[in-house]
Short mmCIF file of C-alpha atoms in Angstrom, two decimals:
data_model
loop_
_atom_site.label_atom_id
_atom_site.label_comp_id
_atom_site.label_asym_id
_atom_site.label_seq_id
_atom_site.Cartn_x
_atom_site.Cartn_y
_atom_site.Cartn_z
CA MET A 21 42.53 -48.42 35.50
CA LYS A 22 42.03 -47.06 32.00
CA ASN A 23 38.48 -48.46 31.89
CA ASN A 24 37.70 -46.84 35.26
CA ILE A 25 38.83 -43.42 33.99
CA LEU A 26 36.75 -43.74 30.81
CA GLY A 27 33.75 -44.79 32.86
CA ALA A 28 34.10 -41.77 35.14
CA ILE A 29 34.33 -39.40 32.17
CA LEU A 30 31.24 -40.95 30.64
CA ILE A 31 29.27 -40.49 33.88
CA VAL A 32 30.30 -36.79 34.08
CA LEU A 33 29.23 -36.19 30.48
CA LEU A 34 25.85 -37.86 31.05
CA LEU A 35 25.30 -35.78 34.19
CA GLY A 36 26.15 -32.59 32.25
CA VAL A 37 23.67 -33.41 29.48
CA SER A 38 21.02 -34.28 32.06
CA CYS A 39 21.52 -30.99 33.92
CA LYS A 40 21.39 -28.99 30.68
CA GLU A 41 18.14 -30.66 29.66
CA LYS A 42 16.70 -30.03 33.12
CA ARG A 43 17.65 -26.33 32.98
CA GLU A 44 16.09 -25.95 29.52
CA THR A 45 12.94 -27.76 30.69
CA ASN A 46 12.72 -25.52 33.78
CA GLN A 47 13.21 -22.39 31.66
CA GLU A 48 10.49 -23.55 29.24
CA HIS A 49 8.11 -24.25 32.12
CA SER A 50 8.95 -20.86 33.66
CA HIS A 51 8.22 -19.10 30.34
CA GLN A 52 4.96 -21.00 29.97
CA ALA A 53 3.99 -20.08 33.54
CA LYS A 54 4.60 -16.40 32.81
CA GLU A 55 2.40 -16.66 29.71
CA VAL A 56 -0.36 -18.25 31.77
CA LEU A 57 -0.04 -15.63 34.51
CA LYS A 58 -0.19 -12.75 32.01
CA ASN A 59 -3.63 -11.18 32.34
CA THR A 60 -5.83 -10.80 29.31
CA PRO A 61 -6.68 -7.09 29.04
CA SER A 62 -10.35 -6.20 29.54
CA LEU A 63 -12.68 -3.20 29.84
CA ASP A 64 -15.30 -2.34 32.49
CA LEU A 65 -17.87 0.38 31.87
CA VAL A 66 -17.50 3.16 34.47
CA TRP A 67 -19.83 5.89 33.21
CA GLN A 68 -21.59 7.31 30.18
CA THR A 69 -22.78 10.82 29.42
CA ASP A 70 -26.25 12.06 28.69
CA SER A 71 -27.31 11.65 25.03
CA LEU A 72 -26.99 15.35 24.21
CA LEU A 73 -23.66 14.95 22.41
CA THR A 74 -24.99 14.81 18.86
CA THR A 75 -22.97 12.56 16.59
CA CYS A 76 -19.93 12.75 18.84
CA GLU A 77 -16.92 11.70 16.74
CA ALA A 78 -13.84 12.44 18.85
CA VAL A 79 -12.75 13.00 22.43
CA LEU A 80 -9.59 14.57 23.83
CA TYR A 81 -8.45 14.90 27.44
CA ASN A 82 -6.79 18.16 28.51
CA LYS A 83 -4.63 17.14 31.47
CA LYS A 84 -3.77 20.73 32.40
CA LEU A 85 -7.42 21.75 32.84
CA ASP A 86 -8.69 18.25 33.75
CA VAL A 87 -11.42 18.51 31.15
CA ILE A 88 -12.49 16.43 28.14
CA TYR A 89 -13.31 17.99 24.76
CA VAL A 90 -15.92 16.31 22.57
CA ALA A 91 -16.23 16.98 18.83
CA ASN A 92 -19.91 16.88 17.79
CA ILE A 93 -20.63 16.58 14.08
CA ASN A 94 -24.35 17.05 14.72
CA ASN A 95 -25.71 14.71 12.02
CA ALA A 96 -24.07 14.89 8.54
CA PRO A 97 -20.32 14.02 8.74
CA TRP A 98 -19.18 15.68 5.50
CA GLU A 99 -21.68 18.48 4.90
CA LYS A 100 -20.76 22.14 5.41
CA ASP A 101 -23.86 22.90 7.45
CA ASN A 102 -22.16 25.02 10.14
CA ASN A 103 -24.03 23.21 12.94
CA GLY A 104 -21.09 21.28 14.46
CA PHE A 105 -19.76 22.16 17.90
CA ILE A 106 -17.27 21.30 20.65
CA SER A 107 -18.50 20.28 24.12
CA THR A 108 -16.66 19.98 27.41
CA ILE A 109 -17.30 17.25 29.98
CA ASP A 110 -15.60 16.35 33.24
CA THR A 111 -13.88 13.06 34.09
CA LYS A 112 -17.08 11.69 35.64
CA GLY A 113 -19.17 12.16 32.52
CA ASN A 114 -20.98 15.36 33.45
CA ILE A 115 -21.52 17.80 30.58
CA LEU A 116 -19.94 21.09 31.62
CA GLU A 117 -20.68 23.18 28.55
CA LEU A 118 -22.64 21.61 25.71
CA LYS A 119 -21.65 24.21 23.13
CA TRP A 120 -18.24 25.32 24.37
CA LEU A 121 -17.50 26.37 20.78
CA GLU A 122 -19.76 26.61 17.73
CA GLY A 123 -19.22 27.59 14.09
CA LEU A 124 -17.92 24.24 12.79
CA SER A 125 -19.48 21.84 10.30
CA GLY A 126 -18.06 18.33 10.75
CA PRO A 127 -15.51 18.53 13.61
CA LYS A 128 -13.53 15.34 14.09
CA GLY A 129 -9.96 14.71 15.30
CA MET A 130 -8.44 17.11 17.85
CA GLY A 131 -5.03 17.94 19.30
CA ILE A 132 -3.62 20.38 21.87
CA PHE A 133 -0.41 22.39 21.77
CA GLY A 134 0.60 25.69 23.37
CA GLY A 135 -2.83 26.55 24.73
CA LYS A 136 -4.46 25.96 21.35
CA LEU A 137 -6.96 23.30 20.35
CA TYR A 138 -6.60 22.11 16.74
CA VAL A 139 -9.67 20.53 15.13
CA ASN A 140 -10.24 18.96 11.72
CA ASP A 141 -13.32 20.39 10.02
CA ILE A 142 -13.89 18.60 6.68
CA ASP A 143 -11.45 20.62 4.53
CA ARG A 144 -9.74 22.90 7.01
CA ILE A 145 -7.71 22.68 10.20
CA VAL A 146 -9.13 25.06 12.77
CA GLU A 147 -6.99 26.60 15.51
CA ILE A 148 -8.89 27.56 18.67
CA ASP A 149 -7.56 29.60 21.56
CA ILE A 150 -8.60 27.57 24.59
CA GLU A 151 -8.66 30.45 27.08
CA SER A 152 -10.83 32.77 24.97
CA GLN A 153 -12.83 29.91 23.34
CA LYS A 154 -12.45 31.54 19.94
CA ILE A 155 -11.28 30.41 16.51
CA ILE A 156 -8.10 32.35 15.77
CA ASN A 157 -6.89 30.62 12.59
CA SER A 158 -8.23 28.42 9.83
CA TYR A 159 -5.98 26.49 7.45
CA PRO A 160 -7.85 25.34 4.30
CA VAL A 161 -6.84 22.15 2.48
CA GLU A 162 -7.45 22.00 -1.27
CA GLY A 163 -9.70 19.44 -2.91
CA LYS A 164 -11.97 17.16 -0.93
CA PRO A 165 -9.58 15.66 1.65
CA GLN A 166 -12.24 14.70 4.24
CA LEU A 167 -9.95 15.55 7.14
CA ASN A 168 -10.34 13.09 9.98
CA ASP A 169 -7.81 12.62 12.79
CA ILE A 170 -5.13 14.89 14.24
CA THR A 171 -1.90 14.19 16.10
CA ILE A 172 0.72 16.72 17.22
CA SER A 173 4.46 16.27 17.76
CA PRO A 174 6.21 17.55 20.92
CA SER A 175 7.56 20.46 18.85
CA GLY A 176 4.08 21.52 17.74
CA ILE A 177 3.90 20.08 14.22
CA VAL A 178 0.28 19.21 13.43
CA TYR A 179 -0.45 16.08 11.39
CA ALA A 180 -3.95 15.59 9.96
CA SER A 181 -5.27 12.57 8.08
CA GLY A 182 -7.19 12.96 4.85
CA SER A 183 -9.53 9.99 4.48
CA ASN A 184 -10.63 10.79 0.94
CA SER A 185 -7.11 11.68 -0.25
CA ASN A 186 -5.31 8.94 1.74
CA SER A 187 -2.72 11.53 2.76
CA ILE A 188 -1.18 13.05 5.88
CA TYR A 189 -1.27 16.85 5.94
CA VAL A 190 1.54 18.56 7.83
CA LEU A 191 0.95 21.99 9.39
CA GLU A 192 4.19 23.63 10.50
CA ASN A 193 4.73 27.33 11.16
CA GLY A 194 1.49 28.18 9.34
CA ALA A 195 2.46 26.29 6.18
CA LEU A 196 0.73 23.13 4.89
CA ASN A 197 2.39 20.21 3.12
CA SER A 198 1.21 16.68 2.42
CA LEU A 199 2.57 13.14 2.58
CA LYS A 200 0.93 10.59 0.28
CA MET A 201 0.41 7.15 1.80
CA ASP A 202 1.38 3.96 -0.05
CA GLY A 203 -1.33 2.05 -1.91
CA GLU A 204 -5.05 2.68 -1.92
CA GLY A 205 -6.76 3.14 1.42
CA ARG A 206 -8.87 5.39 3.58
CA LEU A 207 -6.56 6.84 6.21
CA ASN A 208 -8.08 7.74 9.56
CA GLY A 209 -6.50 7.43 13.02
CA LEU A 210 -3.06 8.97 13.61
CA LEU A 211 -0.66 8.89 16.55
CA TYR A 212 2.71 10.63 16.52
CA GLN A 213 5.59 8.80 18.19
CA LYS A 214 9.29 9.59 17.97
CA GLU A 215 9.96 6.57 15.74
CA ALA A 216 7.00 6.98 13.37
CA ILE A 217 3.38 7.96 12.94
CA PHE A 218 1.13 5.01 13.74
CA PHE A 219 -2.12 4.90 11.80
CA ALA A 220 -5.44 3.10 11.42
CA ASP A 221 -6.83 2.72 7.92
CA SER A 222 -10.59 2.24 7.68
CA GLY A 223 -10.41 1.22 4.03
CA SER A 224 -7.83 -1.57 4.19
CA GLN A 225 -8.83 -2.24 7.83
CA CYS A 226 -5.22 -2.35 8.98
CA PHE A 227 -2.99 -0.85 11.67
CA GLY A 228 0.42 0.33 10.56
CA MET A 229 3.22 2.87 10.80
CA TYR A 230 4.59 5.61 8.56
CA ASN A 231 8.39 5.89 8.71
CA PHE A 232 9.76 9.42 8.34
CA ASN A 233 13.24 8.22 7.35
CA THR A 234 12.06 6.10 4.43
CA ASN A 235 8.85 8.03 3.68
CA SER A 236 7.03 4.74 3.46
CA SER A 237 4.32 2.91 5.36
CA LYS A 238 4.26 -0.60 6.79
CA ILE A 239 1.27 -2.72 7.82
CA LEU A 240 1.66 -4.14 11.35
CA THR A 241 -1.62 -6.01 11.76
CA GLU A 242 -4.83 -6.48 9.83
CA GLY A 243 -8.50 -7.04 10.63
CA VAL A 244 -9.14 -3.96 12.79
CA GLY A 245 -12.31 -3.09 10.91
CA HIS A 246 -13.02 0.56 10.10
CA GLY A 247 -9.95 1.72 12.04
CA ASP A 248 -10.60 5.06 13.73
CA GLY A 249 -8.79 6.08 16.94
CA VAL A 250 -5.28 5.11 18.07
CA VAL A 251 -3.78 5.49 21.56
CA ARG A 252 -0.62 4.11 23.14
CA LEU A 253 -0.16 2.87 26.71
CA LYS A 254 2.83 3.36 29.01
CA ASN A 255 3.86 -0.26 28.44
CA GLY A 256 4.19 0.42 24.71
CA ASP A 257 1.05 -1.44 23.62
CA PHE A 258 -1.71 0.17 21.56
CA ILE A 259 -5.50 0.40 21.58
CA VAL A 260 -7.28 0.88 18.26
CA SER A 261 -11.00 1.46 17.72
CA ASN A 262 -13.16 0.24 14.87
CA TRP A 263 -15.76 2.90 14.06
CA LYS A 264 -18.42 0.22 13.67
CA GLY A 265 -18.22 -0.62 17.39
CA GLN A 266 -15.11 -2.60 18.29
CA VAL A 267 -12.00 -1.86 20.35
CA PHE A 268 -8.77 -3.85 19.94
CA TYR A 269 -5.72 -4.21 22.18
CA ILE A 270 -2.53 -4.58 20.11
CA ASP A 271 0.75 -5.83 21.58
CA ASP A 272 3.86 -3.82 20.77
CA ALA A 273 5.85 -6.90 19.72
CA THR A 274 7.12 -8.62 16.60
CA THR A 275 3.78 -10.42 16.20
CA TRP A 276 1.60 -7.33 16.79
CA GLU A 277 -1.05 -9.66 18.14
CA LYS A 278 -4.50 -8.13 18.67
CA THR A 279 -7.12 -8.89 21.33
CA LEU A 280 -10.77 -7.86 21.07
CA LEU A 281 -11.60 -5.71 24.10
CA LEU A 282 -15.08 -4.49 23.21
CA ASP A 283 -17.78 -5.25 20.66
CA THR A 284 -20.98 -3.20 20.78
CA ARG A 285 -22.03 -3.63 17.15
CA GLU A 286 -25.15 -5.64 17.95
CA ASN A 287 -26.43 -2.71 20.02
CA ASP A 288 -25.62 -0.20 17.25
CA ILE A 289 -23.14 1.56 19.53
CA TYR A 290 -20.19 2.90 17.55
CA ALA A 291 -16.59 3.43 18.67
CA ALA A 292 -15.07 6.45 16.96
CA ASP A 293 -11.93 8.51 17.81
CA ILE A 294 -10.93 7.34 21.30
CA ASP A 295 -8.64 8.84 23.95
CA TYR A 296 -6.98 7.41 27.07
CA ILE A 297 -6.25 8.89 30.52
CA PRO A 298 -3.20 6.94 31.80
CA GLU A 299 -3.39 8.23 35.39
CA THR A 300 -6.77 6.54 35.92
CA GLN A 301 -6.56 3.91 33.14
CA MET A 302 -9.76 5.28 31.64
CA LEU A 303 -10.55 4.72 27.96
CA LEU A 304 -12.92 7.33 26.49
CA VAL A 305 -15.09 6.13 23.61
CA PRO A 306 -17.29 8.53 21.59
CA THR A 307 -20.22 6.58 20.17
CA PHE A 308 -21.08 8.68 17.10
CA PHE A 309 -24.81 8.12 16.29
CA HIS A 310 -25.40 6.80 19.82
CA ASN A 311 -24.78 10.40 20.99
CA LYS A 312 -22.84 9.55 24.14
CA VAL A 313 -19.29 9.28 25.42
CA MET A 314 -18.71 6.03 27.28
CA CYS A 315 -15.82 5.61 29.72
CA TYR A 316 -14.23 2.23 30.44
CA LYS A 317 -11.62 1.15 32.98
CA LEU A 318 -8.77 -0.74 31.32
CA ASN A 319 -7.71 -3.81 33.30
CA LEU A 320 -4.23 -5.14 32.56
#
């Protein structure tokens, strides 16, 4: 009788181990199946503008007016030649007003808050009243900062990157302060998020984040080339452009894995300061010396 009881217990234990292994195997197969089913993100060209947008460096979508602003350097990126301008185009690529605003030299990154368009112009942040299409304020930055990208917090604080100074300039209530980045780099793309400012560095060719609490930066992934524009999707992932002509998809995960979405370097088509329209999944890519804005549909 004793042997029968021991035998029964042994059978139960073996069945339990077998079931556990089967569950783990099924879970592993299920996880692998999900990975296989996960689509690789891709881009399809939808439209491109006429080539009148001279040295177009940045684009910005104004959801309220359903219009896209384009910053045109008009040849020399860092010369104070006063020939730069802002254009407006619609969401189908038609140029609405080629010179919506003039009087700039090397306009680059842009941001919108409270009916005002903020634009970096080499060594000053320009504030434009959108309704009147006039410059109403100009905030000079000392030295040779080579101001590049702009991002704005929900409360209206303007953050501007200085590529030559490797600093973030903070414009709040008309006053300017600066945050020095760690190490040596050439800061470019900025994106404000509640947890940090995410950035692309064209010098160290990395994508990272600047933590307000610790006042320090952290590299998240490398190999993004001459990092320029940064946008974030609703699912938390990022898209980062390489000025030379690449666009990368970066997962918001512990690995921060990147996927190459676009590479137009062989055709000498650049990819500068991008923007994204989430409602239509349209990625807007200014092509710098190619003098066009190209619009791609993001497939996820």
